[in-house]
C-alpha cells in the first residue's frame, strides 16, 4: 500500500465565523475519496458538508462491495441513493465536488467532478482538473470586493445573488457538472488512467488548497509536492492561509470567503 498523508483545516462560514470543515477525505486500502461540500446558500437544505459526508460514505461502501465497478457507475449509484434517501431533486439539493483516486498493481485511475483537482506525477505533473465551473459567470461580488467593499452583509447578499445565477447552470449543457441530485452528472466527470509503474506520487486537493496554485500563484504543483514531502501537507495549507491573512478583505484575490475549507492528500507510491 502506498504511503498516504492527509492535512485538513476548516475555513469560515458566510458570516466569517469558524465552523467545522465541509471537506471530506476518506482513505481505503486501494483508494482515496475527497469531497468538498459547497457552502449552502439556503437555510432549508442540509449543509454541503453533511451531503458530502453521506455521499462519500456511499461511494466508499460501494467501492468496497464491488471493487471492479467503473468509477462513473459507482458514483452515479451513490448520487442516486443519497438523493432518493433524502428526497433531493435537481435544483433542490446540496451539492459537492468529488475526486476519486483508485489503484491496483497495473494502473492508477482518477475521476474528478467539479473543482477538486488530482495531480499525478508520472513522472512529471499531469493535472486532472474539471475547469467548467471557472467559465460560469460569477456575478458582481468579485468586482465589489476589488472596489474595497469587503466581507460585509452586502457581500453576502451579492454572493447569494451570484449563487442563484450559477445554480441555474448546474448540471446543464453549457454549464457545469457537480454531485447533486442528477446521477448522470457522474458520467460527465473528467477521467484519467496512468500505468502504476510510471506514477511516483499523486496529489488531491480541495479548492481551498488549489487556489494557492491557480489563483494566488504562490507555487506550482511540483513545489506543492516538494513542500509536502519535506514538511508535511499541513505546511502547504499554512502557506495558503498566510497569503489570505495578508489579503483580509479580498482586494487582491476576490473570493467568496476570507478562508475556505482546505484538504490536501499526498499519495506516495
Tab-separated table of C-alpha atoms in Angstrom:
chain	number	residue	atom	x	y	z
A	1	UNK	CA	0.000	0.000	0.000
A	2	UNK	CA	1.336	3.463	-0.825
A	3	UNK	CA	2.042	5.979	1.908
A	4	UNK	CA	-0.854	8.413	2.338
A	5	UNK	CA	-0.648	11.743	4.173
A	6	UNK	CA	-3.667	13.980	4.748
A	7	UNK	CA	-3.990	17.541	6.011
A	8	UNK	CA	-7.280	19.344	6.617
A	9	UNK	CA	-8.272	22.715	8.033
A	10	UNK	CA	-11.658	24.345	8.471
A	11	UNK	CA	-12.481	27.658	6.873
A	12	UNK	CA	-15.214	30.122	7.745
A	13	UNK	CA	-18.919	30.369	7.020
A	14	UNK	CA	-20.660	33.122	5.088
A	15	UNK	CA	-20.702	35.332	8.156
A	16	UNK	CA	-16.977	34.918	8.700
A	17	UNK	CA	-17.325	32.618	11.708
A	18	UNK	CA	-15.212	29.482	12.034
A	19	UNK	CA	-17.198	26.241	11.763
A	20	UNK	CA	-16.467	22.556	11.036
A	21	UNK	CA	-14.950	21.813	7.653
A	22	UNK	CA	-17.265	20.736	4.848
A	23	UNK	CA	-14.432	18.919	3.075
A	24	UNK	CA	-14.405	15.134	3.483
A	25	UNK	CA	-11.455	12.777	2.944
A	26	UNK	CA	-11.920	9.001	3.086
A	27	UNK	CA	-8.959	6.616	2.826
A	28	UNK	CA	-9.263	2.988	1.725
A	29	UNK	CA	-6.531	0.376	1.188
A	30	UNK	CA	-6.656	0.936	-2.576
A	31	UNK	CA	-8.372	4.301	-2.998
A	32	UNK	CA	-8.862	7.800	-1.626
A	33	UNK	CA	-12.047	9.837	-1.964
A	34	UNK	CA	-12.090	13.618	-1.472
A	35	UNK	CA	-15.286	15.664	-1.476
A	36	UNK	CA	-15.813	19.388	-0.993
A	37	UNK	CA	-19.353	20.194	0.089
A	38	UNK	CA	-20.496	23.515	-1.337
A	39	UNK	CA	-21.381	26.211	1.178
A	40	UNK	CA	-25.167	26.281	1.326
A	41	UNK	CA	-26.904	29.500	0.354
A	42	UNK	CA	-30.271	28.157	1.542
A	43	UNK	CA	-31.457	27.588	5.084
A	44	UNK	CA	-33.995	24.943	4.044
A	45	UNK	CA	-31.386	22.405	2.893
A	46	UNK	CA	-28.726	20.411	4.759
A	47	UNK	CA	-25.217	21.781	4.578
A	48	UNK	CA	-22.856	20.839	1.798
A	49	UNK	CA	-20.675	19.139	4.384
A	50	UNK	CA	-23.490	16.853	5.530
A	51	UNK	CA	-24.229	15.980	1.908
A	52	UNK	CA	-20.549	15.343	1.169
A	53	UNK	CA	-20.244	13.082	4.197
A	54	UNK	CA	-23.244	10.984	3.209
A	55	UNK	CA	-22.205	10.792	-0.435
A	56	UNK	CA	-18.639	9.870	0.490
A	57	UNK	CA	-19.871	7.071	2.731
A	58	UNK	CA	-21.962	5.710	-0.136
A	59	UNK	CA	-19.009	5.845	-2.534
A	60	UNK	CA	-16.703	4.023	-0.124
A	61	UNK	CA	-19.287	1.350	0.681
A	62	UNK	CA	-19.940	0.671	-2.989
A	63	UNK	CA	-16.243	0.561	-3.828
A	64	UNK	CA	-15.606	-1.918	-1.018
A	65	UNK	CA	-18.521	-4.119	-2.072
A	66	UNK	CA	-17.743	-4.074	-5.807
A	67	UNK	CA	-14.120	-3.040	-6.417
A	68	UNK	CA	-14.403	-3.910	-10.094
A	69	UNK	CA	-17.183	-1.354	-10.678
A	70	UNK	CA	-16.472	1.545	-13.035
A	71	UNK	CA	-15.901	4.758	-11.081
A	72	UNK	CA	-18.538	6.667	-13.030
A	73	UNK	CA	-21.165	3.978	-12.488
A	74	UNK	CA	-20.208	3.745	-8.836
A	75	UNK	CA	-20.563	7.494	-8.296
A	76	UNK	CA	-23.847	7.639	-10.208
A	77	UNK	CA	-25.288	4.960	-7.944
A	78	UNK	CA	-24.107	6.794	-4.844
A	79	UNK	CA	-25.670	10.074	-6.002
A	80	UNK	CA	-28.942	8.309	-6.790
A	81	UNK	CA	-29.035	6.653	-3.369
A	82	UNK	CA	-28.383	9.872	-1.440
A	83	UNK	CA	-30.916	11.837	-3.491
A	84	UNK	CA	-33.653	9.232	-3.087
A	85	UNK	CA	-32.955	8.726	0.594
A	86	UNK	CA	-33.304	12.431	1.333
A	87	UNK	CA	-35.925	13.423	-1.213
A	88	UNK	CA	-33.498	15.694	-3.042
A	89	UNK	CA	-34.399	16.767	-6.566
A	90	UNK	CA	-32.369	18.673	-9.173
A	91	UNK	CA	-32.088	22.276	-8.067
A	92	UNK	CA	-33.350	21.430	-4.569
A	93	UNK	CA	-30.332	19.661	-3.154
A	94	UNK	CA	-26.984	20.402	-1.566
A	95	UNK	CA	-24.023	19.646	-3.792
A	96	UNK	CA	-20.397	18.598	-3.602
A	97	UNK	CA	-17.306	18.092	-5.676
A	98	UNK	CA	-15.914	14.563	-5.919
A	99	UNK	CA	-12.375	13.368	-6.582
A	100	UNK	CA	-11.522	9.668	-6.532
A	101	UNK	CA	-8.133	8.029	-6.968
A	102	UNK	CA	-8.028	4.225	-7.114
A	103	UNK	CA	-5.136	1.901	-7.874
A	104	UNK	CA	-4.193	-1.726	-8.355
A	105	UNK	CA	-0.983	-3.449	-9.431
A	106	UNK	CA	-1.343	-2.236	-13.012
A	107	UNK	CA	-2.885	1.238	-13.078
A	108	UNK	CA	-3.759	4.364	-11.143
A	109	UNK	CA	-7.091	5.848	-12.185
A	110	UNK	CA	-8.742	9.114	-11.229
A	111	UNK	CA	-12.132	10.778	-11.537
A	112	UNK	CA	-12.787	14.478	-10.898
A	113	UNK	CA	-16.220	16.093	-10.809
A	114	UNK	CA	-16.116	19.883	-10.261
A	115	UNK	CA	-13.217	21.805	-8.781
A	116	UNK	CA	-11.202	19.352	-6.676
A	117	UNK	CA	-8.194	18.560	-8.872
A	118	UNK	CA	-5.972	15.498	-8.917
A	119	UNK	CA	-2.317	15.815	-9.915
A	120	UNK	CA	-0.344	12.696	-10.826
A	121	UNK	CA	3.429	12.838	-11.088
A	122	UNK	CA	4.033	10.294	-13.831
A	123	UNK	CA	6.802	11.275	-13.544
A	124	UNK	CA	6.060	14.926	-14.450
A	125	UNK	CA	2.996	16.718	-13.111
A	126	UNK	CA	-0.166	15.759	-15.013
A	127	UNK	CA	-3.114	17.842	-13.789
A	128	UNK	CA	-6.606	16.380	-13.986
A	129	UNK	CA	-8.934	19.318	-13.397
A	130	UNK	CA	-12.581	19.998	-14.153
A	131	UNK	CA	-12.493	23.663	-15.155
A	132	UNK	CA	-16.079	24.092	-16.336
A	133	UNK	CA	-17.167	25.976	-13.218
A	134	UNK	CA	-14.477	28.580	-13.899
A	135	UNK	CA	-16.223	29.506	-17.146
A	136	UNK	CA	-19.592	30.140	-15.494
A	137	UNK	CA	-20.385	33.835	-14.812
A	138	UNK	CA	-19.879	34.509	-11.099
A	139	UNK	CA	-21.872	37.732	-10.700
A	140	UNK	CA	-20.768	41.080	-9.326
A	141	UNK	CA	-19.427	40.105	-5.904
A	142	UNK	CA	-15.844	39.901	-7.181
A	143	UNK	CA	-15.994	43.413	-8.637
A	144	UNK	CA	-17.435	44.657	-5.368
A	145	UNK	CA	-14.529	43.152	-3.421
A	146	UNK	CA	-11.998	44.650	-5.838
A	147	UNK	CA	-13.534	48.066	-5.150
A	148	UNK	CA	-12.941	47.607	-1.427
A	149	UNK	CA	-16.431	46.537	-0.383
A	150	UNK	CA	-15.088	43.886	1.979
A	151	UNK	CA	-16.797	40.911	3.602
A	152	UNK	CA	-19.899	42.683	4.896
A	153	UNK	CA	-23.605	41.853	4.857
A	154	UNK	CA	-23.734	43.433	1.397
A	155	UNK	CA	-21.117	40.924	0.252
A	156	UNK	CA	-23.256	38.021	1.474
A	157	UNK	CA	-26.248	39.440	-0.410
A	158	UNK	CA	-24.176	39.787	-3.587
A	159	UNK	CA	-22.835	36.260	-3.137
A	160	UNK	CA	-26.342	34.830	-2.741
A	161	UNK	CA	-27.457	36.622	-5.907
A	162	UNK	CA	-24.457	35.214	-7.756
A	163	UNK	CA	-25.209	31.721	-6.452
A	164	UNK	CA	-28.760	31.883	-7.794
A	165	UNK	CA	-27.430	32.617	-11.278
A	166	UNK	CA	-24.765	29.930	-11.057
A	167	UNK	CA	-27.216	27.320	-9.770
A	168	UNK	CA	-29.336	27.764	-12.881
A	169	UNK	CA	-26.404	26.360	-14.883
A	170	UNK	CA	-25.737	23.426	-12.549
A	171	UNK	CA	-25.735	20.032	-14.279
A	172	UNK	CA	-26.721	21.630	-17.567
A	173	UNK	CA	-25.176	21.553	-21.018
A	174	UNK	CA	-23.086	24.679	-21.365
A	175	UNK	CA	-22.862	24.996	-17.589
A	176	UNK	CA	-21.019	22.853	-15.090
A	177	UNK	CA	-21.413	19.429	-13.510
A	178	UNK	CA	-21.310	18.559	-9.820
A	179	UNK	CA	-22.581	15.840	-7.485
A	180	UNK	CA	-26.108	16.875	-6.526
A	181	UNK	CA	-29.354	15.036	-7.392
A	182	UNK	CA	-28.538	14.149	-11.014
A	183	UNK	CA	-26.862	10.717	-11.195
A	184	UNK	CA	-25.895	11.303	-14.835
A	185	UNK	CA	-23.513	14.044	-13.667
A	186	UNK	CA	-21.133	11.270	-12.609
A	187	UNK	CA	-20.611	10.386	-16.258
A	188	UNK	CA	-19.660	13.999	-17.024
A	189	UNK	CA	-16.657	13.795	-14.720
A	190	UNK	CA	-13.180	14.071	-16.200
A	191	UNK	CA	-11.147	10.871	-16.052
A	192	UNK	CA	-7.602	9.651	-16.497
A	193	UNK	CA	-5.617	6.426	-16.144
A	194	UNK	CA	-1.846	6.105	-15.687
A	195	UNK	CA	0.345	2.983	-15.636
A	196	UNK	CA	1.145	2.451	-11.976
A	197	UNK	CA	4.821	1.892	-12.688
A	198	UNK	CA	5.027	5.457	-14.043
A	199	UNK	CA	3.409	7.151	-11.043
A	200	UNK	CA	5.601	8.299	-8.170
A	201	UNK	CA	3.076	10.489	-6.328
A	202	UNK	CA	-0.479	11.812	-6.556
A	203	UNK	CA	-1.939	14.958	-5.006
A	204	UNK	CA	-5.636	15.511	-4.339
A	205	UNK	CA	-6.861	18.937	-3.267
A	206	UNK	CA	-9.988	20.868	-2.482
A	207	UNK	CA	-10.166	24.357	-3.947
A	208	UNK	CA	-9.159	25.846	-0.613
A	209	UNK	CA	-5.697	24.490	-1.458
A	210	UNK	CA	-5.644	24.527	-5.261
A	211	UNK	CA	-6.389	28.261	-5.153
A	212	UNK	CA	-2.787	28.659	-3.996
A	213	UNK	CA	-1.708	27.356	-7.404
A	214	UNK	CA	-4.491	28.502	-9.730
A	215	UNK	CA	-5.460	31.888	-8.263
A	216	UNK	CA	-2.813	33.142	-5.851
A	217	UNK	CA	0.142	31.778	-7.868
A	218	UNK	CA	2.054	31.027	-4.673
A	219	UNK	CA	3.640	27.908	-6.140
A	220	UNK	CA	3.278	25.284	-8.852
A	221	UNK	CA	2.232	21.690	-8.302
A	222	UNK	CA	5.831	20.482	-8.279
A	223	UNK	CA	6.562	22.949	-5.476
A	224	UNK	CA	3.459	21.788	-3.615
A	225	UNK	CA	4.723	18.212	-3.757
A	226	UNK	CA	8.224	19.243	-2.701
A	227	UNK	CA	6.935	21.211	0.294
A	228	UNK	CA	4.502	18.490	1.329
A	229	UNK	CA	7.220	15.854	1.063
A	230	UNK	CA	9.758	17.880	3.035
A	231	UNK	CA	7.499	19.397	5.708
A	232	UNK	CA	4.182	17.556	5.508
A	233	UNK	CA	0.968	18.575	3.727
A	234	UNK	CA	-0.035	20.924	6.557
A	235	UNK	CA	2.827	23.190	5.500
A	236	UNK	CA	1.109	23.744	2.148
A	237	UNK	CA	-2.150	24.674	3.859
A	238	UNK	CA	-0.270	27.110	6.085
A	239	UNK	CA	1.273	28.945	3.113
A	240	UNK	CA	-2.162	29.448	1.551
A	241	UNK	CA	-3.674	30.629	4.838
A	242	UNK	CA	-0.888	33.121	5.441
A	243	UNK	CA	-1.402	34.614	1.981
A	244	UNK	CA	-5.119	35.008	2.701
A	245	UNK	CA	-4.404	36.709	6.017
A	246	UNK	CA	-2.410	39.292	4.093
A	247	UNK	CA	-5.496	39.960	1.926
A	248	UNK	CA	-8.257	40.006	4.577
A	249	UNK	CA	-10.785	41.981	2.505
A	250	UNK	CA	-10.347	40.121	-0.782
A	251	UNK	CA	-8.878	43.092	-2.644
A	252	UNK	CA	-6.003	41.188	-4.235
A	253	UNK	CA	-7.773	37.846	-4.590
A	254	UNK	CA	-11.564	38.332	-4.666
A	255	UNK	CA	-13.095	35.146	-3.282
A	256	UNK	CA	-16.397	34.113	-1.709
A	257	UNK	CA	-14.989	33.880	1.829
A	258	UNK	CA	-11.788	35.064	3.530
A	259	UNK	CA	-10.840	31.427	4.198
A	260	UNK	CA	-12.218	28.319	2.509
A	261	UNK	CA	-12.005	24.803	3.904
A	262	UNK	CA	-8.754	23.077	2.994
A	263	UNK	CA	-7.930	19.442	2.256
A	264	UNK	CA	-4.768	18.028	0.715
A	265	UNK	CA	-3.884	14.374	0.195
A	266	UNK	CA	-0.419	13.151	-0.777
A	267	UNK	CA	-0.217	9.570	-2.072
A	268	UNK	CA	3.358	8.318	-2.436
A	269	UNK	CA	3.820	5.130	-4.448
